[in-house]
């Protein structure tokens, strides 16, 4: 039934998207970042571009697990825009690439409806076929690359050579990108929600106001937009006024503008995934043990052993359709900017509203330690 509904929606979809194609981070040292994602998160190295492939100014490592592809890119030459991006923002997400059936058509449709061009459509090819790419700008300096790859059989994109991990990589069960969240400046949330509605034909799924998401000190507002088939979900956050600096303001100050706050990755077995990630040294936000005292009263019966969830500090929330399990990493670079969420959905299609308070208090404790509260 789920599938039928999705197909029915996509028949009238004004901006068809097949899924997330890849997520590209601009980083200071792609070689070392690639090792981190392999060793800590169990991603496999699948492709590379750099001087050896004729790319003299920049180097990229492509990592994959499940349907997720991460691209880690660094500049090789002085004054390159990627280097400037890293100087300004630190390591961060530059591209949320969308897999589309027709990149040229999607680009022109978006630009006609008001999108700002990042780059015009162009086609690249190698002996594995051809790919057409186009780019439109979104919040901050973030870009949506539109990727049309129906005529391509290679590992990633033309210009990349296949490359595999030098050490054995053990995946941790990461499956696909569930949602990607943006932080925007105060007053900008509705503008970007309207952008996704008007330009990309997204629907407004959920609104959270500062009454839903506030603690003693800080508050934020959030709206979630989703594309026609529901495969792409973009929550957009903006700070709301509180007694102290909100986590969104801290992000915007440290990232020096709007940008991607977190990427939520789905797993089918969060206990296994988080256990493996913890064993490899991934740091997660800590939620105090009292959270577990009444969690079952709040969410009702669940399949998982609550003691295991408590041991791993995994959070639970329920909505009308089911429940979900989730946990958040600490920022994955020294600036308190982008982080990951690990999520397992058991029916629930929401975002863990019941956990917001506990989570934000956890984030504020970290902010306090950084002297940013
Ligand atoms: Fe999330």
Coordinates of C-alpha atoms and ligand atoms in Angstrom, one line a residue:
X1 CA 0.0 0.0 0.0
X2 CA 2.9 2.3 0.8
X3 CA 4.3 1.7 -2.7
X4 CA 1.0 2.3 -4.4
X5 CA 0.6 5.6 -2.5
X6 CA 4.1 6.7 -3.5
X7 CA 3.6 5.8 -7.1
X8 CA 0.3 7.7 -7.2
X9 CA 2.1 10.7 -5.8
X10 CA 4.9 10.5 -8.3
X11 CA 2.5 10.5 -11.2
X12 CA 1.8 14.1 -10.5
X13 CA 5.2 14.9 -9.2
X14 CA 6.3 18.3 -10.6
X15 CA 10.0 17.6 -9.8
X16 CA 10.7 13.8 -10.0
X17 CA 13.6 12.7 -7.7
X18 CA 14.6 9.0 -7.6
X19 CA 16.6 9.4 -4.3
X20 CA 19.7 10.8 -2.8
X21 CA 22.6 10.3 -5.2
X22 CA 25.5 11.3 -3.0
X23 CA 26.6 13.7 -0.3
X24 CA 29.8 15.6 -0.9
X25 CA 31.9 17.1 2.0
X26 CA 34.6 19.7 1.4
X27 CA 37.3 18.8 3.9
X28 CA 40.8 19.9 4.8
X29 CA 42.4 16.5 4.4
X30 CA 40.3 14.1 2.2
X31 CA 42.8 11.2 2.6
X32 CA 42.6 11.2 6.4
X33 CA 38.8 11.8 6.4
X34 CA 38.4 8.8 4.1
X35 CA 40.3 6.6 6.6
X36 CA 38.0 7.9 9.4
X37 CA 34.8 6.9 7.5
X38 CA 36.2 3.5 6.7
X39 CA 37.6 2.7 10.1
X40 CA 34.9 4.3 12.3
X41 CA 31.7 4.1 10.2
X42 CA 32.5 1.0 8.1
X43 CA 32.2 2.7 4.7
X44 CA 34.0 1.1 1.8
X45 CA 36.3 3.1 -0.5
X46 CA 34.9 2.6 -4.1
X47 CA 36.4 5.4 -6.2
X48 CA 38.9 8.2 -6.4
X49 CA 39.9 11.1 -8.5
X50 CA 43.1 13.1 -8.2
X51 CA 46.3 13.9 -10.1
X52 CA 46.5 10.2 -11.2
X53 CA 43.2 10.6 -13.0
X54 CA 44.0 14.0 -14.5
X55 CA 42.4 16.1 -11.6
X56 CA 45.3 18.4 -10.7
X57 CA 43.5 20.9 -8.5
X58 CA 41.3 18.6 -6.3
X59 CA 41.1 15.2 -4.9
X60 CA 38.0 13.2 -4.0
X61 CA 37.5 9.8 -2.3
X62 CA 34.1 8.1 -2.8
X63 CA 32.9 5.9 0.1
X64 CA 29.8 3.6 0.0
X65 CA 27.7 1.6 2.5
X66 CA 24.2 0.4 1.6
X67 CA 22.8 2.9 -0.8
X68 CA 24.8 5.8 0.8
X69 CA 27.6 7.4 -1.1
X70 CA 29.8 10.0 0.6
X71 CA 32.3 12.0 -1.4
X72 CA 35.2 13.6 0.4
X73 CA 36.9 16.4 -1.5
X74 CA 40.0 18.5 -0.8
X75 CA 41.8 21.2 -2.8
X76 CA 45.3 20.6 -4.0
X77 CA 46.2 24.0 -5.2
X78 CA 46.6 27.3 -3.3
X79 CA 43.6 29.6 -3.3
X80 CA 41.2 27.0 -4.7
X81 CA 37.5 27.6 -3.9
X82 CA 37.4 24.4 -2.0
X83 CA 40.2 25.5 0.2
X84 CA 38.4 28.8 0.7
X85 CA 35.2 26.9 1.6
X86 CA 37.1 24.9 4.2
X87 CA 38.8 28.0 5.6
X88 CA 35.4 29.7 6.0
X89 CA 33.2 26.8 7.2
X90 CA 35.6 24.1 8.3
X91 CA 34.8 20.6 7.1
X92 CA 31.2 20.6 5.9
X93 CA 28.6 19.4 3.4
X94 CA 28.8 21.2 0.1
X95 CA 26.6 19.1 -2.0
X96 CA 23.3 17.3 -1.4
X97 CA 23.1 15.5 -4.7
X98 CA 19.7 14.4 -6.0
X99 CA 19.3 11.5 -8.4
X100 CA 16.9 12.6 -11.1
X101 CA 15.6 11.0 -14.3
X102 CA 16.5 14.1 -16.5
X103 CA 19.0 16.6 -15.1
X104 CA 18.6 19.1 -17.9
X105 CA 14.8 19.2 -17.6
X106 CA 15.0 19.3 -13.8
X107 CA 17.5 22.2 -13.9
X108 CA 15.5 24.3 -16.3
X109 CA 12.3 23.6 -14.4
X110 CA 13.9 24.7 -11.1
X111 CA 15.5 27.8 -12.6
X112 CA 12.3 28.8 -14.3
X113 CA 10.6 28.6 -10.9
X114 CA 13.2 30.8 -9.3
X115 CA 16.2 28.6 -8.3
X116 CA 19.6 30.2 -8.6
X117 CA 21.9 28.3 -10.9
X118 CA 25.1 26.8 -9.4
X119 CA 26.2 25.4 -12.8
X120 CA 24.5 24.7 -16.0
X121 CA 23.8 21.2 -17.3
X122 CA 26.8 19.4 -18.8
X123 CA 27.5 15.8 -19.8
X124 CA 30.6 13.9 -19.0
X125 CA 31.5 10.4 -20.3
X126 CA 34.0 7.6 -20.2
X127 CA 34.0 4.0 -21.5
X128 CA 31.2 3.1 -19.0
X129 CA 28.7 5.6 -20.5
X130 CA 27.7 9.2 -19.7
X131 CA 26.2 11.2 -16.9
X132 CA 24.6 14.6 -17.0
X133 CA 25.1 17.0 -14.1
X134 CA 23.5 20.3 -13.3
X135 CA 23.5 22.4 -10.0
X136 CA 21.2 24.7 -8.2
X137 CA 21.9 26.7 -5.0
X138 CA 20.2 26.2 -1.7
X139 CA 20.7 27.7 1.8
X140 CA 24.2 29.1 2.6
X141 CA 26.8 27.8 0.2
X142 CA 25.1 24.4 -0.2
X143 CA 24.3 23.1 -3.6
X144 CA 21.9 20.5 -5.0
X145 CA 23.7 18.7 -7.8
X146 CA 21.1 17.0 -10.1
X147 CA 22.5 13.7 -11.3
X148 CA 21.2 11.8 -14.3
X149 CA 22.9 8.5 -14.6
X150 CA 20.6 6.2 -16.5
X151 CA 23.2 5.8 -19.3
X152 CA 26.1 5.0 -16.9
X153 CA 27.4 1.7 -15.7
X154 CA 30.6 2.8 -14.0
X155 CA 31.4 2.8 -10.2
X156 CA 30.5 6.5 -9.6
X157 CA 31.0 9.2 -12.2
X158 CA 33.2 9.6 -15.3
X159 CA 36.6 11.0 -14.3
X160 CA 36.8 8.7 -11.2
X161 CA 38.8 5.5 -11.1
X162 CA 37.6 2.5 -9.1
X163 CA 39.6 2.1 -5.8
X164 CA 39.0 -0.2 -3.0
X165 CA 39.8 0.0 0.7
X166 CA 43.4 -1.1 1.6
X167 CA 42.3 -2.7 4.8
X168 CA 39.3 -4.9 5.4
X169 CA 36.2 -2.8 6.1
X170 CA 33.4 -4.1 8.2
X171 CA 30.1 -2.3 7.4
X172 CA 27.9 -1.5 10.4
X173 CA 24.6 -1.8 8.7
X174 CA 24.1 1.8 7.4
X175 CA 21.4 1.5 4.7
X176 CA 20.3 4.9 3.2
X177 CA 19.9 8.6 3.9
X178 CA 16.7 9.1 5.8
X179 CA 16.8 12.9 6.0
X180 CA 19.2 15.8 5.7
X181 CA 18.7 18.8 8.0
X182 CA 19.7 22.4 7.3
X183 CA 20.3 25.2 9.8
X184 CA 19.4 28.6 8.5
X185 CA 19.5 32.1 10.0
X186 CA 16.8 33.6 12.1
X187 CA 13.9 34.6 9.9
X188 CA 15.0 32.5 6.9
X189 CA 13.2 29.2 7.6
X190 CA 10.0 30.1 5.8
X191 CA 11.8 31.4 2.8
X192 CA 13.6 28.1 2.4
X193 CA 10.5 26.1 3.0
X194 CA 8.8 28.2 0.3
X195 CA 11.8 27.5 -2.0
X196 CA 11.4 23.8 -1.7
X197 CA 7.6 24.1 -2.2
X198 CA 7.6 26.5 -5.1
X199 CA 10.8 25.4 -6.9
X200 CA 11.1 21.7 -6.2
X201 CA 7.4 20.9 -5.6
X202 CA 8.0 19.6 -2.1
X203 CA 5.2 19.4 0.5
X204 CA 5.3 20.7 4.0
X205 CA 5.2 17.6 6.2
X206 CA 5.5 18.9 9.8
X207 CA 6.0 22.1 11.7
X208 CA 7.6 22.3 15.1
X209 CA 7.4 25.7 16.9
X210 CA 9.4 26.9 19.8
X211 CA 6.9 25.4 22.2
X212 CA 7.7 21.9 20.9
X213 CA 11.5 22.5 20.9
X214 CA 12.6 24.5 23.8
X215 CA 14.5 23.9 27.0
X216 CA 15.1 26.2 29.9
X217 CA 17.6 28.1 27.9
X218 CA 17.3 27.8 24.2
X219 CA 14.7 27.2 21.5
X220 CA 14.4 26.5 17.8
X221 CA 11.8 26.2 15.2
X222 CA 11.7 23.6 12.4
X223 CA 9.7 22.7 9.4
X224 CA 10.1 19.5 7.4
X225 CA 9.6 19.4 3.6
X226 CA 9.4 16.2 1.6
X227 CA 9.4 15.5 -2.2
X228 CA 6.6 13.8 -4.1
X229 CA 7.6 10.1 -3.4
X230 CA 8.7 10.9 0.1
X231 CA 12.3 9.6 -0.5
X232 CA 13.8 13.1 0.2
X233 CA 13.1 14.8 3.5
X234 CA 14.7 18.1 4.4
X235 CA 13.9 19.5 7.9
X236 CA 14.9 23.2 8.0
X237 CA 15.7 24.7 11.4
X238 CA 16.0 28.3 12.5
X239 CA 16.9 29.6 16.0
X240 CA 14.2 31.0 18.2
X241 CA 14.9 33.4 21.0
X242 CA 15.7 31.9 24.4
X243 CA 17.6 32.9 27.5
X244 CA 20.9 31.8 26.1
X245 CA 22.5 31.1 22.7
X246 CA 20.7 28.3 20.9
X247 CA 22.4 25.3 19.4
X248 CA 21.4 26.7 15.9
X249 CA 23.0 30.0 16.6
X250 CA 26.2 28.2 17.8
X251 CA 26.2 26.2 14.5
X252 CA 25.7 29.3 12.4
X253 CA 28.4 31.2 14.2
X254 CA 30.9 28.3 13.9
X255 CA 29.9 27.4 10.3
X256 CA 29.8 31.1 9.5
X257 CA 26.4 30.8 7.9
X258 CA 23.6 28.5 7.0
X259 CA 24.5 24.9 6.2
X260 CA 23.8 21.2 6.7
X261 CA 23.4 20.4 10.4
X262 CA 23.0 16.7 10.3
X263 CA 22.5 13.7 8.0
X264 CA 20.3 10.9 9.4
X265 CA 21.3 7.4 8.2
X266 CA 18.8 4.5 8.4
X267 CA 19.7 1.1 9.8
X268 CA 17.6 -2.1 10.2
X269 CA 19.3 -3.0 13.5
X270 CA 20.3 0.1 15.5
X271 CA 21.6 -2.0 18.5
X272 CA 24.1 -3.7 16.3
X273 CA 25.0 -0.5 14.4
X274 CA 25.5 1.7 17.5
X275 CA 27.4 -1.1 19.3
X276 CA 29.8 -1.4 16.4
X277 CA 30.2 2.4 16.0
X278 CA 30.9 2.8 19.8
X279 CA 33.5 0.0 19.6
X280 CA 35.2 1.9 16.9
X281 CA 35.3 5.1 18.8
X282 CA 32.4 7.1 17.4
X283 CA 31.2 9.6 20.1
X284 CA 27.5 10.1 20.7
X285 CA 25.6 12.6 22.6
X286 CA 24.9 11.5 26.2
X287 CA 21.4 11.4 27.5
X288 CA 21.2 10.8 31.3
X289 CA 20.0 7.5 32.5
X290 CA 16.8 9.0 34.0
X291 CA 15.6 9.2 30.4
X292 CA 15.0 5.4 30.6
X293 CA 13.0 5.5 33.9
X294 CA 9.7 6.3 32.2
X295 CA 10.5 5.7 28.5
X296 CA 8.3 2.6 28.3
X297 CA 5.4 4.4 29.9
X298 CA 5.7 7.0 27.1
X299 CA 6.3 4.7 24.1
X300 CA 4.6 1.5 25.1
X301 CA 5.7 -1.9 24.1
X302 CA 8.8 -2.2 21.9
X303 CA 10.7 -5.2 20.4
X304 CA 14.1 -4.2 21.8
X305 CA 15.5 -4.9 25.2
X306 CA 15.3 -1.6 27.1
X307 CA 18.5 -2.5 28.9
X308 CA 20.4 -2.7 25.6
X309 CA 19.0 0.6 24.6
X310 CA 20.0 2.1 27.9
X311 CA 23.5 0.6 27.7
X312 CA 24.0 2.1 24.2
X313 CA 22.1 5.3 25.1
X314 CA 19.6 4.9 22.2
X315 CA 16.4 7.0 22.3
X316 CA 12.9 5.9 21.5
X317 CA 9.8 7.8 20.3
X318 CA 6.3 6.8 19.1
X319 CA 3.8 8.4 16.8
X320 CA 0.5 7.2 15.3
X321 CA 2.1 4.9 12.9
X322 CA 4.7 3.2 15.0
X323 CA 7.9 3.9 16.8
X324 CA 11.5 4.9 16.0
X325 CA 14.9 4.5 17.6
X326 CA 17.5 7.2 17.2
X327 CA 20.8 8.5 18.4
X328 CA 23.0 11.4 17.5
X329 CA 26.8 11.6 17.1
X330 CA 28.8 14.5 18.5
X331 CA 30.0 16.8 15.7
X332 CA 32.4 14.9 13.4
X333 CA 35.0 17.7 13.2
X334 CA 36.4 20.1 15.8
X335 CA 34.0 22.9 15.0
X336 CA 30.6 22.1 16.5
X337 CA 28.9 21.9 13.2
X338 CA 27.7 18.9 11.2
X339 CA 26.9 15.5 12.9
X340 CA 25.1 12.3 12.1
X341 CA 22.0 10.7 13.3
X342 CA 21.4 6.9 13.3
X343 CA 17.7 6.1 13.0
X344 CA 15.7 2.9 12.8
X345 CA 12.1 3.3 11.9
X346 CA 9.6 0.7 13.1
X347 CA 6.5 2.3 11.5
X348 CA 7.0 5.8 12.7
X349 CA 7.5 8.4 9.9
X350 CA 8.2 11.3 12.3
X351 CA 11.4 12.7 13.7
X352 CA 11.5 11.9 17.4
X353 CA 9.7 15.0 18.8
X354 CA 9.3 13.2 22.2
X355 CA 13.1 13.2 22.5
X356 CA 13.7 16.8 21.6
X357 CA 13.9 18.1 25.1
X358 CA 16.3 15.4 26.4
X359 CA 18.4 15.8 23.3
X360 CA 18.6 19.6 23.4
X361 CA 19.6 19.5 27.0
X362 CA 22.3 17.0 26.1
X363 CA 23.5 19.4 23.3
X364 CA 23.4 22.3 25.7
X365 CA 25.7 20.5 28.2
X366 CA 28.2 20.1 25.3
X367 CA 27.7 23.7 24.3
X368 CA 28.4 24.7 27.9
X369 CA 31.6 22.7 27.9
X370 CA 32.7 24.6 24.8
X371 CA 31.9 27.9 26.5
X372 CA 29.3 28.7 23.9
X373 CA 26.1 28.9 26.1
Ligands
LIG1 FE1 17.1 14.1 12.4

